[in-house]
GROMACS .gro file of N, CA and C in nm:
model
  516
    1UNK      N    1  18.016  15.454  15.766
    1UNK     CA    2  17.885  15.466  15.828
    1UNK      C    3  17.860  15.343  15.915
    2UNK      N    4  17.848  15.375  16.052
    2UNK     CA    5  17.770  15.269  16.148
    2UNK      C    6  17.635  15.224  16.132
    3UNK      N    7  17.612  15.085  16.120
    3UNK     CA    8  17.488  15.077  16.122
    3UNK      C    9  17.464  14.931  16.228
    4UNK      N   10  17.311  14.864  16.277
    4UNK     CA   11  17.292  14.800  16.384
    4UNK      C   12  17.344  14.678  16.356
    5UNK      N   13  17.408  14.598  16.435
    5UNK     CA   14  17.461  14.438  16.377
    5UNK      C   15  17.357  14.343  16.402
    6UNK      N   16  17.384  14.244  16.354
    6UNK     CA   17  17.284  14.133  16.313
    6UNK      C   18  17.375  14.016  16.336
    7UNK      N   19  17.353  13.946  16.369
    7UNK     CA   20  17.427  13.760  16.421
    7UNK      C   21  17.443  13.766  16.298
    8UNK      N   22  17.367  13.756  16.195
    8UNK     CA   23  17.451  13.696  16.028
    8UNK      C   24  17.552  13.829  16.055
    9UNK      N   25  17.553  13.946  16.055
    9UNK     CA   26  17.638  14.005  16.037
    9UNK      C   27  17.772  13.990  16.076
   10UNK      N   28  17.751  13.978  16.225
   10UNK     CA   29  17.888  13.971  16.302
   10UNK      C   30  17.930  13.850  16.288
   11UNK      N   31  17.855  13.716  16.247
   11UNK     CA   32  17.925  13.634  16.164
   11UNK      C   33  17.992  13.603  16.036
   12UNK      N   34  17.964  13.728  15.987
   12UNK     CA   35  18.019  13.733  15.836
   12UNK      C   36  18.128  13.800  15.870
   13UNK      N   37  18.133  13.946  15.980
   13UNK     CA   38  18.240  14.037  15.984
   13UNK      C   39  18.349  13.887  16.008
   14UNK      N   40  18.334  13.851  16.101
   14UNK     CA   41  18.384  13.750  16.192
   14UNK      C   42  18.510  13.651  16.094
   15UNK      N   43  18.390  13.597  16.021
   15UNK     CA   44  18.498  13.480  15.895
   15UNK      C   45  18.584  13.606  15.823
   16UNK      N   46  18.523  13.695  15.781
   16UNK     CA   47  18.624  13.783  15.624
   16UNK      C   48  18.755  13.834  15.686
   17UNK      N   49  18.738  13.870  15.811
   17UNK     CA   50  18.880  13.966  15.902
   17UNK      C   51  18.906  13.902  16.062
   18UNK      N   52  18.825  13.786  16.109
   18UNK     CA   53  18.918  13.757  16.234
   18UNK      C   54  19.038  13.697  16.177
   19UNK      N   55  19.084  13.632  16.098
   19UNK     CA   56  19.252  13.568  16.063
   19UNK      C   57  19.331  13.699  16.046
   20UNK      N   58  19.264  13.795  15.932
   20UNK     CA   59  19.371  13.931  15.932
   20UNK      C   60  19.413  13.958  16.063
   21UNK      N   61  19.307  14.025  16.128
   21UNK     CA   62  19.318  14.079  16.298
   21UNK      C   63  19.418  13.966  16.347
   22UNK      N   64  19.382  13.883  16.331
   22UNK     CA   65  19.485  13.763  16.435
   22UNK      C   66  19.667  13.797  16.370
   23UNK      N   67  19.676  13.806  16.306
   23UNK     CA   68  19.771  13.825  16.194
   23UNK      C   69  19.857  13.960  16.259
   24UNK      N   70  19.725  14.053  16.221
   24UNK     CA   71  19.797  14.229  16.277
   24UNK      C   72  19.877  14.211  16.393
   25UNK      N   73  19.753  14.187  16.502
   25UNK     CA   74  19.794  14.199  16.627
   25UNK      C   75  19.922  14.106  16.664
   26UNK      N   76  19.915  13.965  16.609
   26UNK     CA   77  20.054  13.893  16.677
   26UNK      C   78  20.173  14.022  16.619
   27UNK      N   79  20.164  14.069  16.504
   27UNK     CA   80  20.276  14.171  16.430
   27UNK      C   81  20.310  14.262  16.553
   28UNK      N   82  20.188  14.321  16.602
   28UNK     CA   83  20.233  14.446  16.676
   28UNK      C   84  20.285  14.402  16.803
   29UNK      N   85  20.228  14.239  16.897
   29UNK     CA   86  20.272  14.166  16.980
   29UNK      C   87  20.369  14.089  16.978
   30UNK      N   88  20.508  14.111  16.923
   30UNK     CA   89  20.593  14.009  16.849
   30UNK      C   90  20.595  13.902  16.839
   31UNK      N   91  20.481  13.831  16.771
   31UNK     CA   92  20.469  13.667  16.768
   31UNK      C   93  20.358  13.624  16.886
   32UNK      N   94  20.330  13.731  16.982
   32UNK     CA   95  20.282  13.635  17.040
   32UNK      C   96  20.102  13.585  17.050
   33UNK      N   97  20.101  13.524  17.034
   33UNK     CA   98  19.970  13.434  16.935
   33UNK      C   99  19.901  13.415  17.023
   34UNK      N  100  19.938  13.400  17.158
   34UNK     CA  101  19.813  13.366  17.261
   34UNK      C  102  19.764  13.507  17.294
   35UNK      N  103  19.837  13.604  17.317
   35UNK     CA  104  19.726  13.730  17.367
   35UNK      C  105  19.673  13.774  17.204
   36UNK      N  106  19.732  13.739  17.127
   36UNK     CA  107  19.672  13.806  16.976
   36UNK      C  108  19.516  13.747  17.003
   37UNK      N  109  19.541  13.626  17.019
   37UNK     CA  110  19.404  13.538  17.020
   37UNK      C  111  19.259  13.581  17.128
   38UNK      N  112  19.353  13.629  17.251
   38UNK     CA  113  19.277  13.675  17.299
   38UNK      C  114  19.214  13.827  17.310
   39UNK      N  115  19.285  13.917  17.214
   39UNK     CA  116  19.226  14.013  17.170
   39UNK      C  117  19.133  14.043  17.047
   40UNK      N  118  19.160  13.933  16.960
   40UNK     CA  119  19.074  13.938  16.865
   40UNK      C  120  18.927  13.892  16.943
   41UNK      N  121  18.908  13.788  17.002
   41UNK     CA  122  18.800  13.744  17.086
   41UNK      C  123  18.757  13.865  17.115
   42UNK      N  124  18.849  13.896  17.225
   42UNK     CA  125  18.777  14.039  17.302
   42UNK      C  126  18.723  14.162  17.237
   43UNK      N  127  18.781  14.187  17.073
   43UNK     CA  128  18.761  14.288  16.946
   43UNK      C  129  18.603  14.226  16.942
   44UNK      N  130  18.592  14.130  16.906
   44UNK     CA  131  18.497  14.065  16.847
   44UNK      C  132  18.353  14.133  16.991
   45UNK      N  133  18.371  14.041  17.113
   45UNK     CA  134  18.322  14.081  17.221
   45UNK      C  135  18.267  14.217  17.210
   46UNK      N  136  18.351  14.285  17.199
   46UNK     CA  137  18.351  14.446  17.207
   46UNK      C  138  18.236  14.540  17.113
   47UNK      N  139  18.252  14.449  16.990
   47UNK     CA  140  18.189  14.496  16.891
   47UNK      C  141  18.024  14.432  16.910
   48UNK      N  142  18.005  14.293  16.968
   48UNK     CA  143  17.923  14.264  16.978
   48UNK      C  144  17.768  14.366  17.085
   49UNK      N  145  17.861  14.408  17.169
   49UNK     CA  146  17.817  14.459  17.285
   49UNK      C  147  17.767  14.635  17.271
   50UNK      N  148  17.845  14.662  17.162
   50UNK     CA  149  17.851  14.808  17.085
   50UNK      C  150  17.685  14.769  17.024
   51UNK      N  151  17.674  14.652  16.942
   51UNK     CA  152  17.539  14.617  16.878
   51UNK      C  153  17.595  14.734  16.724
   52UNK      N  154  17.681  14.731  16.689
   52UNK     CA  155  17.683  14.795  16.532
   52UNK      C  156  17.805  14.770  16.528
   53UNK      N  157  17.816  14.822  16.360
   53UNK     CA  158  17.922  14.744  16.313
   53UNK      C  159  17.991  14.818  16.209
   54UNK      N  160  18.077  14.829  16.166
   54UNK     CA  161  18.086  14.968  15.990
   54UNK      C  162  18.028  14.867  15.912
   55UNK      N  163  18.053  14.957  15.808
   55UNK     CA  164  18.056  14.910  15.656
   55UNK      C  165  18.172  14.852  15.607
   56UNK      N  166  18.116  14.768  15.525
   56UNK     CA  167  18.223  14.673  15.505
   56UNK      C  168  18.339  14.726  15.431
   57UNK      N  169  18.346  14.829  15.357
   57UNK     CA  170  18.441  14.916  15.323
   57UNK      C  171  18.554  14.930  15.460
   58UNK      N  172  18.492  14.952  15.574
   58UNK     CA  173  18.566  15.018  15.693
   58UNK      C  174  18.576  14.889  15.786
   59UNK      N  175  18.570  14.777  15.799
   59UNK     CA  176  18.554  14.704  15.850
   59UNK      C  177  18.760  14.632  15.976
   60UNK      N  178  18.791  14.647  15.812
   60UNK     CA  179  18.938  14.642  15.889
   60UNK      C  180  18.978  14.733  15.971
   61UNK      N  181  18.974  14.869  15.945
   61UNK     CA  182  19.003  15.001  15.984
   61UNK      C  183  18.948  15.020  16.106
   62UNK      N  184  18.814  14.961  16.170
   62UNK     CA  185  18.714  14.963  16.251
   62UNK      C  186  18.768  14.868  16.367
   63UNK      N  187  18.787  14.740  16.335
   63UNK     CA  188  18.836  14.630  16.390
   63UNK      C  189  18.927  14.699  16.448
   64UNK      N  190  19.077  14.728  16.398
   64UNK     CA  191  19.156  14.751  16.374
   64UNK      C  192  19.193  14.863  16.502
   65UNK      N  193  19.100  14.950  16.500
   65UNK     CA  194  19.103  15.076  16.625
   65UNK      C  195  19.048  15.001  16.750
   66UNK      N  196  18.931  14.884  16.728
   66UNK     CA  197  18.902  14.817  16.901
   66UNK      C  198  19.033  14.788  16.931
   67UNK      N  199  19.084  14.719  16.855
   67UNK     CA  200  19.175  14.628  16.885
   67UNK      C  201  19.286  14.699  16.914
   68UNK      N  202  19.350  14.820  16.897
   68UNK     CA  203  19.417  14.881  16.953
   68UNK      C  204  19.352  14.950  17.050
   69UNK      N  205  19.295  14.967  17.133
   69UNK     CA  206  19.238  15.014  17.207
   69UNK      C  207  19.294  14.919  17.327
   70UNK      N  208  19.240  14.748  17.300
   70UNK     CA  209  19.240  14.661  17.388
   70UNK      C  210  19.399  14.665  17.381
   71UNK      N  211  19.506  14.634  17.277
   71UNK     CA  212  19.619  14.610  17.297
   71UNK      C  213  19.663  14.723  17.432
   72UNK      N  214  19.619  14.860  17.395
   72UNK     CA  215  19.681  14.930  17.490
   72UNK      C  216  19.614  14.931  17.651
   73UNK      N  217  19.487  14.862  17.658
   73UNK     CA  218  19.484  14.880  17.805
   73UNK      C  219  19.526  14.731  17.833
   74UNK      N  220  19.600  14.611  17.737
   74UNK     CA  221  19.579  14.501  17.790
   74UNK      C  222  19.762  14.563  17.860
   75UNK      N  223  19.838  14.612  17.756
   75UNK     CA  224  19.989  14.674  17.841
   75UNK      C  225  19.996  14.752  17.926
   76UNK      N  226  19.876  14.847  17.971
   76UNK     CA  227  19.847  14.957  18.061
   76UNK      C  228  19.850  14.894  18.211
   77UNK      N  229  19.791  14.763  18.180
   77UNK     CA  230  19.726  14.704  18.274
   77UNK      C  231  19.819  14.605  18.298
   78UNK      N  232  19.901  14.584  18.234
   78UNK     CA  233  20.051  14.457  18.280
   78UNK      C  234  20.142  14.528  18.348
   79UNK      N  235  20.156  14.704  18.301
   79UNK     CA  236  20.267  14.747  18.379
   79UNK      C  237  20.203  14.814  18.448
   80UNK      N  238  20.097  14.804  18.511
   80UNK     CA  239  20.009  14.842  18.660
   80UNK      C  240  20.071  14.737  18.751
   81UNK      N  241  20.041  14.590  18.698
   81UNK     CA  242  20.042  14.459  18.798
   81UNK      C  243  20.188  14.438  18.843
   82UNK      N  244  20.314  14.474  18.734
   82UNK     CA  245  20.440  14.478  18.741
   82UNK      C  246  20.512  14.591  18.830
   83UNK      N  247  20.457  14.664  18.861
   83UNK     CA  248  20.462  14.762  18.950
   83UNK      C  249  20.428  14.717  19.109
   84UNK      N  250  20.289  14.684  19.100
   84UNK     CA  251  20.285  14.656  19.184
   84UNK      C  252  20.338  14.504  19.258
   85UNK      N  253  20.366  14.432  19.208
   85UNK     CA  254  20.426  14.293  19.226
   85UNK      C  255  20.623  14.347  19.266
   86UNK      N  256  20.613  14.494  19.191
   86UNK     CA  257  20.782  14.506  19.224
   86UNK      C  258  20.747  14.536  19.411
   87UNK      N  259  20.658  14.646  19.393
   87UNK     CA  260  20.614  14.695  19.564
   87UNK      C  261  20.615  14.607  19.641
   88UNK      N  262  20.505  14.506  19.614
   88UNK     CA  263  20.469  14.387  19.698
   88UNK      C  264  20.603  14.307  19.758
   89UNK      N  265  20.721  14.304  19.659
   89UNK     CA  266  20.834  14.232  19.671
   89UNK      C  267  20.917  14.273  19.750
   90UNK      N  268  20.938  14.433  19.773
   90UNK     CA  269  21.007  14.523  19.861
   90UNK      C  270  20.908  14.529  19.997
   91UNK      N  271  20.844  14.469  20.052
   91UNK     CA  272  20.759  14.407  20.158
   91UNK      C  273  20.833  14.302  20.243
   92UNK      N  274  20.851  14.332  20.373
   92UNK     CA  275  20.857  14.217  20.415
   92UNK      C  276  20.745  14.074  20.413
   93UNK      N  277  20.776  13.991  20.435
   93UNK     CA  278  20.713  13.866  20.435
   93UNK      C  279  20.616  13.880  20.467
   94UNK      N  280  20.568  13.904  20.610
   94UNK     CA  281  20.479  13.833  20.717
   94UNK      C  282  20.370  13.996  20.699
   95UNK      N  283  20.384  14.087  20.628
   95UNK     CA  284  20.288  14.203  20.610
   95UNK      C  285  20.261  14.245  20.465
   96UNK      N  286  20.248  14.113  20.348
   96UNK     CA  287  20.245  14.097  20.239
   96UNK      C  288  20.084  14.024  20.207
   97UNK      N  289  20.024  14.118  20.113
   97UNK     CA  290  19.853  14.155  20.123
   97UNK      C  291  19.850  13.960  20.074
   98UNK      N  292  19.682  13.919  20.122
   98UNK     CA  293  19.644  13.810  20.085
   98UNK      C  294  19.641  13.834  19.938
   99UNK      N  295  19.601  13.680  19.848
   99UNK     CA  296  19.586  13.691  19.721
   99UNK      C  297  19.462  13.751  19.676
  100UNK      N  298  19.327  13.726  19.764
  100UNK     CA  299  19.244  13.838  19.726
  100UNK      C  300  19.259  13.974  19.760
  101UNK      N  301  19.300  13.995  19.829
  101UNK     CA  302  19.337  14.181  19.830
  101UNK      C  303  19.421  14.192  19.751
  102UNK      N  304  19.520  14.151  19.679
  102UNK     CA  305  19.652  14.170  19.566
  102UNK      C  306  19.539  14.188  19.432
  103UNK      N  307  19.448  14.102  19.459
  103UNK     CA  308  19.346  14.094  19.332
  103UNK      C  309  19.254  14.226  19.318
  104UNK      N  310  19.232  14.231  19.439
  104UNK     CA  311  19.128  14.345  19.481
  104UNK      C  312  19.206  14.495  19.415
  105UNK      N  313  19.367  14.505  19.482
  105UNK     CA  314  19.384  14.612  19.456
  105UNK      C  315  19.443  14.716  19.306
  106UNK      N  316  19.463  14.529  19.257
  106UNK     CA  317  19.516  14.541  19.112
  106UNK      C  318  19.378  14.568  19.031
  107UNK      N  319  19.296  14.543  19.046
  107UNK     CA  320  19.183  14.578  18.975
  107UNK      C  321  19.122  14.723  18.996
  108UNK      N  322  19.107  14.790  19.164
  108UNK     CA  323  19.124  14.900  19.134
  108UNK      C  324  19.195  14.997  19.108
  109UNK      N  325  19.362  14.981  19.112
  109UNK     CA  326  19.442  15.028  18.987
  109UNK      C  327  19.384  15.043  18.849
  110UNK      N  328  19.373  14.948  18.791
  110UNK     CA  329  19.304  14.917  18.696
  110UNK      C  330  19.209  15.050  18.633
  111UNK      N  331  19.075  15.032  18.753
  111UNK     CA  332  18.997  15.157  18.729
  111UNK      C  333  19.048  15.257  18.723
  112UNK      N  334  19.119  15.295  18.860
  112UNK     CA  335  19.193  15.452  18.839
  112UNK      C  336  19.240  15.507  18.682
  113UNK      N  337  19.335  15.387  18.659
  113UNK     CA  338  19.401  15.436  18.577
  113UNK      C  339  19.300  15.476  18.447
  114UNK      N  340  19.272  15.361  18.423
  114UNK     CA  341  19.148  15.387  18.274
  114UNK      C  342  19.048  15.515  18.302
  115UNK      N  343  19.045  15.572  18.455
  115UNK     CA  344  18.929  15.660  18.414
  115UNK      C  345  18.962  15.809  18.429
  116UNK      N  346  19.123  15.781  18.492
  116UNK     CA  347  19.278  15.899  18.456
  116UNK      C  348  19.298  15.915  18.342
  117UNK      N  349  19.289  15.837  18.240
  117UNK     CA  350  19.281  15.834  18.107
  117UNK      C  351  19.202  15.842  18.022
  118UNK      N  352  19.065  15.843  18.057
  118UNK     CA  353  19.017  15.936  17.989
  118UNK      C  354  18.968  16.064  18.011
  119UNK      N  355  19.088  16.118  18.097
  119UNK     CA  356  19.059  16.256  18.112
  119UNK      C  357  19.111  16.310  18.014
  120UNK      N  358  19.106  16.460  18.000
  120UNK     CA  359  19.148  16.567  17.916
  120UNK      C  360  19.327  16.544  17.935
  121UNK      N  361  19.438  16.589  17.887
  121UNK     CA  362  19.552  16.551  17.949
  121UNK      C  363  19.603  16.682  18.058
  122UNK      N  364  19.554  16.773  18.073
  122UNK     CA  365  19.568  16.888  18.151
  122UNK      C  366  19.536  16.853  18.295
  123UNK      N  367  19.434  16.799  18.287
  123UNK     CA  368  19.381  16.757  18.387
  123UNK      C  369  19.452  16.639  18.464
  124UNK      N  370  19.474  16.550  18.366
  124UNK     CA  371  19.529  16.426  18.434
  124UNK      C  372  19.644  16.439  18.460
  125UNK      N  373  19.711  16.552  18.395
  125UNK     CA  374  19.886  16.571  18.430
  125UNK      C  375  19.835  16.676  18.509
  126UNK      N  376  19.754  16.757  18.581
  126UNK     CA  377  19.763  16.818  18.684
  126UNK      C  378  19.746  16.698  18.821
  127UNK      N  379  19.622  16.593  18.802
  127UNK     CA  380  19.619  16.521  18.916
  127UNK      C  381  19.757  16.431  18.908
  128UNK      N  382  19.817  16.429  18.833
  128UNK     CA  383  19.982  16.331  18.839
  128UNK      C  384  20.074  16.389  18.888
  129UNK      N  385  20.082  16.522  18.892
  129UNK     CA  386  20.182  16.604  18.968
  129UNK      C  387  20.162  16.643  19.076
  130UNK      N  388  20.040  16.652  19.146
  130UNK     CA  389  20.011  16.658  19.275
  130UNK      C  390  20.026  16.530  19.322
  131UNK      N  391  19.958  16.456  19.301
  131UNK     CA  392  19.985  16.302  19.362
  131UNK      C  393  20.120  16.238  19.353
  132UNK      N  394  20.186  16.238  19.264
  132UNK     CA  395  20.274  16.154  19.297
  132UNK      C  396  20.434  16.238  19.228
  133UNK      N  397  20.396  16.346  19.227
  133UNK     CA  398  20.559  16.437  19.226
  133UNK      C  399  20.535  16.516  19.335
  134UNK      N  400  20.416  16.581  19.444
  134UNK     CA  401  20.417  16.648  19.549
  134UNK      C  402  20.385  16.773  19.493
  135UNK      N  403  20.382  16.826  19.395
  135UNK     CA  404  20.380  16.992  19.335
  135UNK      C  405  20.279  17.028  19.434
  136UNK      N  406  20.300  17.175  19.446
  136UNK     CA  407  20.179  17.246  19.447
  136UNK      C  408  20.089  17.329  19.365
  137UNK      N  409  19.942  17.322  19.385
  137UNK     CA  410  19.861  17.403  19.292
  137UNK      C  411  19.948  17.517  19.238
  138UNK      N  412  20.000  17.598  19.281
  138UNK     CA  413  20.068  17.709  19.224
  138UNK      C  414  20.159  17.665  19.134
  139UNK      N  415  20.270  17.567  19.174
  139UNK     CA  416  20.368  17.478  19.093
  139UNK      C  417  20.293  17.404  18.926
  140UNK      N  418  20.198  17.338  18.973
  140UNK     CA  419  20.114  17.262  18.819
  140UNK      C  420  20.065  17.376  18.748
  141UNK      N  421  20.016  17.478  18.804
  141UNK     CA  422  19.981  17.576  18.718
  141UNK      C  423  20.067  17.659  18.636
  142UNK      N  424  20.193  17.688  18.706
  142UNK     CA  425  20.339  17.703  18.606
  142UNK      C  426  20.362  17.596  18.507
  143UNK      N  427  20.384  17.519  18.565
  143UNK     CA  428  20.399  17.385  18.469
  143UNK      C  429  20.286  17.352  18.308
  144UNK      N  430  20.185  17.395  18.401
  144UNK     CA  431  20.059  17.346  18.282
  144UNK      C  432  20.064  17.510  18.194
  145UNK      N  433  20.099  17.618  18.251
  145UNK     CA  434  20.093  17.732  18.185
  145UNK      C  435  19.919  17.787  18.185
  146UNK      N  436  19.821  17.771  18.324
  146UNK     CA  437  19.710  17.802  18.330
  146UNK      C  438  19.726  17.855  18.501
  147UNK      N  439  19.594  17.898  18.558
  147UNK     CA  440  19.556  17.966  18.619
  147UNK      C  441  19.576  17.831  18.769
  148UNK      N  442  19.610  17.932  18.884
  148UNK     CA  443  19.589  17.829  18.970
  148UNK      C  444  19.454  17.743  19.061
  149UNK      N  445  19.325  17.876  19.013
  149UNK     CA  446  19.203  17.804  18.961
  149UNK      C  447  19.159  17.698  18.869
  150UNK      N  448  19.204  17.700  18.771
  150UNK     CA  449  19.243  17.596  18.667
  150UNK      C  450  19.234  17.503  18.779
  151UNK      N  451  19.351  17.442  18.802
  151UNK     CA  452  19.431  17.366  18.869
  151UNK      C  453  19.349  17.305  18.953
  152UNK      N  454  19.310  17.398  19.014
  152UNK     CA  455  19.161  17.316  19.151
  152UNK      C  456  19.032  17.266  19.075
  153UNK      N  457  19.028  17.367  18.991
  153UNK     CA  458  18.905  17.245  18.879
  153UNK      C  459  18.934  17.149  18.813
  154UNK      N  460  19.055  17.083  18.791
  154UNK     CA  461  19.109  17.010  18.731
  154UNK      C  462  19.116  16.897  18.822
  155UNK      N  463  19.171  16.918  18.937
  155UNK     CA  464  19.191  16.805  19.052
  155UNK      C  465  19.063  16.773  19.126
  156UNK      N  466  18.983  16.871  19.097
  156UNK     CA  467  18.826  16.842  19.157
  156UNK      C  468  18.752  16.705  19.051
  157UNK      N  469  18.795  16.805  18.900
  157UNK     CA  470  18.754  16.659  18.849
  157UNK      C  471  18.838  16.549  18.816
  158UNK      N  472  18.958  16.524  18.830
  158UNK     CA  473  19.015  16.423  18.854
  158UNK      C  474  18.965  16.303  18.932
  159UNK      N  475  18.978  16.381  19.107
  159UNK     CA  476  18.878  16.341  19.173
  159UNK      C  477  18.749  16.262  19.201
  160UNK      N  478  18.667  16.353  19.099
  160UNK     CA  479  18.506  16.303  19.079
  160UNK      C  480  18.551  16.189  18.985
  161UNK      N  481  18.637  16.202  18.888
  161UNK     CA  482  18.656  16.070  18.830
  161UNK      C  483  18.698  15.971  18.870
  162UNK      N  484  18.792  15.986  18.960
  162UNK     CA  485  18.856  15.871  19.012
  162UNK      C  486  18.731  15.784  19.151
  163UNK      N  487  18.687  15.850  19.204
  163UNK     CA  488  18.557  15.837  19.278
  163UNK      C  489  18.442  15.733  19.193
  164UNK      N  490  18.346  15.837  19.076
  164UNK     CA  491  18.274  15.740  18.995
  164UNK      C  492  18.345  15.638  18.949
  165UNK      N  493  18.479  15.629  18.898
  165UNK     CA  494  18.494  15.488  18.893
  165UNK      C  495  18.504  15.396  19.002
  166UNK      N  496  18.537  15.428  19.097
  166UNK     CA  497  18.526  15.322  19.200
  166UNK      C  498  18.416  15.268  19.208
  167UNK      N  499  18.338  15.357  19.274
  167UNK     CA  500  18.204  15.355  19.299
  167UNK      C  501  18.100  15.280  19.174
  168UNK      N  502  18.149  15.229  19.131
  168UNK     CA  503  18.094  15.185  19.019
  168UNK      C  504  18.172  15.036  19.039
  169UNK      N  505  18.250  15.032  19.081
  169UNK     CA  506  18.338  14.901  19.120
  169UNK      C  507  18.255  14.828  19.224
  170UNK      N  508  18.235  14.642  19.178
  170UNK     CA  509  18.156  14.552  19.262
  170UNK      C  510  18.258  14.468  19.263
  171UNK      N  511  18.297  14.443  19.359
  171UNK     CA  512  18.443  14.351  19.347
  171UNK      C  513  18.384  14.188  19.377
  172UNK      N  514  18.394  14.092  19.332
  172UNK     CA  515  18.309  13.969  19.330
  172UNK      C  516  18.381  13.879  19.455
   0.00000   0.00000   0.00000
């Protein structure tokens, strides 16, 4: 059961399970202690901002799912930048983006992807096969085993998603 957090609270969650969490995560990060560190922070962050908290019964278990959450968009989001740093490299010199546009565009990667992901997966493997295998609507709809209407409502909202997230993007 969720209920509202309280500063004593999230300072109590805080002492009983940030060392576990620190612990888990280096496990699942092989050793490595500096992003562990900075995901427990960010767990913590996360939960703060939620304003509730479980029961202390569920508390690890709770933690435990932010924090995989963050592990996976903190790797989602490394092999976005690694990608694109391979692109950037297959560039000649003198037509190779400034460091704020490299910043700019890795961040809206970033969005895309997270708001590709939380689509339905029908959907998002319909907008993945049009975009970047070439299919056609008729083709994803074989593939997905649905209608080639389907298919256009699917990429419509792909679309609208990939859009509201931008659009929601203030780049500083």
């Amino acid at each position: 059961m969720m209920t509202n957090a309280t500063q004593t609270d999230i300072g109590s969650l805080y002492r009983d399970h940030a060392h576990w969490l620190l612990g888990w995560l280096r496990r699942r990060l092989g050793g490595d202690g500096a992003d562990a560190a900075d995901l427990v922070q960010d767990t913590y962050v996360r939960l703060m901002v939620s304003g509730r908290f479980p029961a202390p019964e569920q508390s690890r278990a709770f933690l435990a799912r932010i924090a995989k959450g963050l592990m996976v968009d903190m790797h989602r989001r490394r092999r976005l930048e690694l990608a694109y740093r391979e692109a950037l490299a297959a560039l000649p010199e003198d037509s190779a983006p400034s460091a704020e546009q490299r910043a700019l565009t890795l961040e809206t990667l970033a969005r895309i992807d997270q708001a590709l992901d939380e689509l339905p997966s029908k959907v998002r493997e319909a907008f993945l096969c049009s975009r970047f295998e070439g299919l056609t609507y008729s083709r994803i709809a074989e593939r997905l085993g649905v209608s080639h209407g389907s298919v256009r409502k699917y990429m419509l909202r792909a679309a609208q998603s990939c859009l509201l997230a931008l659009s929601e993007f203030e780049p500083v």
